[in-house]
């Protein structure tokens, strides 16, 4: 359970980093969300 939580936290952090780096543009957010759902 801790491993799963850690994995999710890393995913969320990566998503935040990507949004910050890309300037949170809507198209990138959509791609990120699709990628997260696909994992």
PDB file of C-alpha atoms in Angstrom:
ATOM      1  CA  UNK A   1       0.000   0.000   0.000  1.00  0.00           C
ATOM      2  CA  UNK A   2       2.864   2.391   0.795  1.00  0.00           C
ATOM      3  CA  UNK A   3       4.467   1.518  -2.534  1.00  0.00           C
ATOM      4  CA  UNK A   4       1.241   2.357  -4.364  1.00  0.00           C
ATOM      5  CA  UNK A   5       0.900   5.660  -2.509  1.00  0.00           C
ATOM      6  CA  UNK A   6       4.506   6.542  -3.312  1.00  0.00           C
ATOM      7  CA  UNK A   7       3.939   5.729  -6.984  1.00  0.00           C
ATOM      8  CA  UNK A   8       0.862   7.969  -7.090  1.00  0.00           C
ATOM      9  CA  UNK A   9       2.700  10.793  -5.351  1.00  0.00           C
ATOM     10  CA  UNK A  10       5.513  10.595  -7.907  1.00  0.00           C
ATOM     11  CA  UNK A  11       2.958  10.685 -10.728  1.00  0.00           C
ATOM     12  CA  UNK A  12       1.254  13.744  -9.247  1.00  0.00           C
ATOM     13  CA  UNK A  13       4.587  15.492  -8.732  1.00  0.00           C
ATOM     14  CA  UNK A  14       5.645  14.714 -12.296  1.00  0.00           C
ATOM     15  CA  UNK A  15       2.342  16.087 -13.569  1.00  0.00           C
ATOM     16  CA  UNK A  16       2.829  19.294 -11.568  1.00  0.00           C
ATOM     17  CA  UNK A  17       6.388  19.658 -12.839  1.00  0.00           C
ATOM     18  CA  UNK A  18       5.266  19.173 -16.435  1.00  0.00           C
ATOM     19  CA  UNK A  19       2.490  21.734 -16.042  1.00  0.00           C
ATOM     20  CA  UNK A  20       4.889  24.250 -14.512  1.00  0.00           C
ATOM     21  CA  UNK A  21       7.474  23.697 -17.235  1.00  0.00           C
ATOM     22  CA  UNK A  22       4.903  23.934 -20.026  1.00  0.00           C
ATOM     23  CA  UNK A  23       3.128  26.967 -18.583  1.00  0.00           C
ATOM     24  CA  UNK A  24       0.007  24.887 -17.803  1.00  0.00           C
ATOM     25  CA  UNK A  25      -1.367  25.101 -21.330  1.00  0.00           C
ATOM     26  CA  UNK A  26      -4.644  23.242 -21.768  1.00  0.00           C
ATOM     27  CA  UNK A  27      -3.510  20.900 -24.517  1.00  0.00           C
ATOM     28  CA  UNK A  28      -0.563  19.684 -22.439  1.00  0.00           C
ATOM     29  CA  UNK A  29      -2.809  19.178 -19.416  1.00  0.00           C
ATOM     30  CA  UNK A  30      -5.136  17.029 -21.512  1.00  0.00           C
ATOM     31  CA  UNK A  31      -2.249  14.897 -22.767  1.00  0.00           C
ATOM     32  CA  UNK A  32      -0.917  14.504 -19.229  1.00  0.00           C
ATOM     33  CA  UNK A  33      -4.311  13.428 -17.904  1.00  0.00           C
ATOM     34  CA  UNK A  34      -4.709  10.848 -20.674  1.00  0.00           C
ATOM     35  CA  UNK A  35      -1.250   9.470 -19.943  1.00  0.00           C
ATOM     36  CA  UNK A  36      -2.001   9.184 -16.227  1.00  0.00           C
ATOM     37  CA  UNK A  37      -5.292   7.415 -16.887  1.00  0.00           C
ATOM     38  CA  UNK A  38      -3.559   4.992 -19.243  1.00  0.00           C
ATOM     39  CA  UNK A  39      -1.009   3.850 -16.658  1.00  0.00           C
TER      40      UNK A  39
END
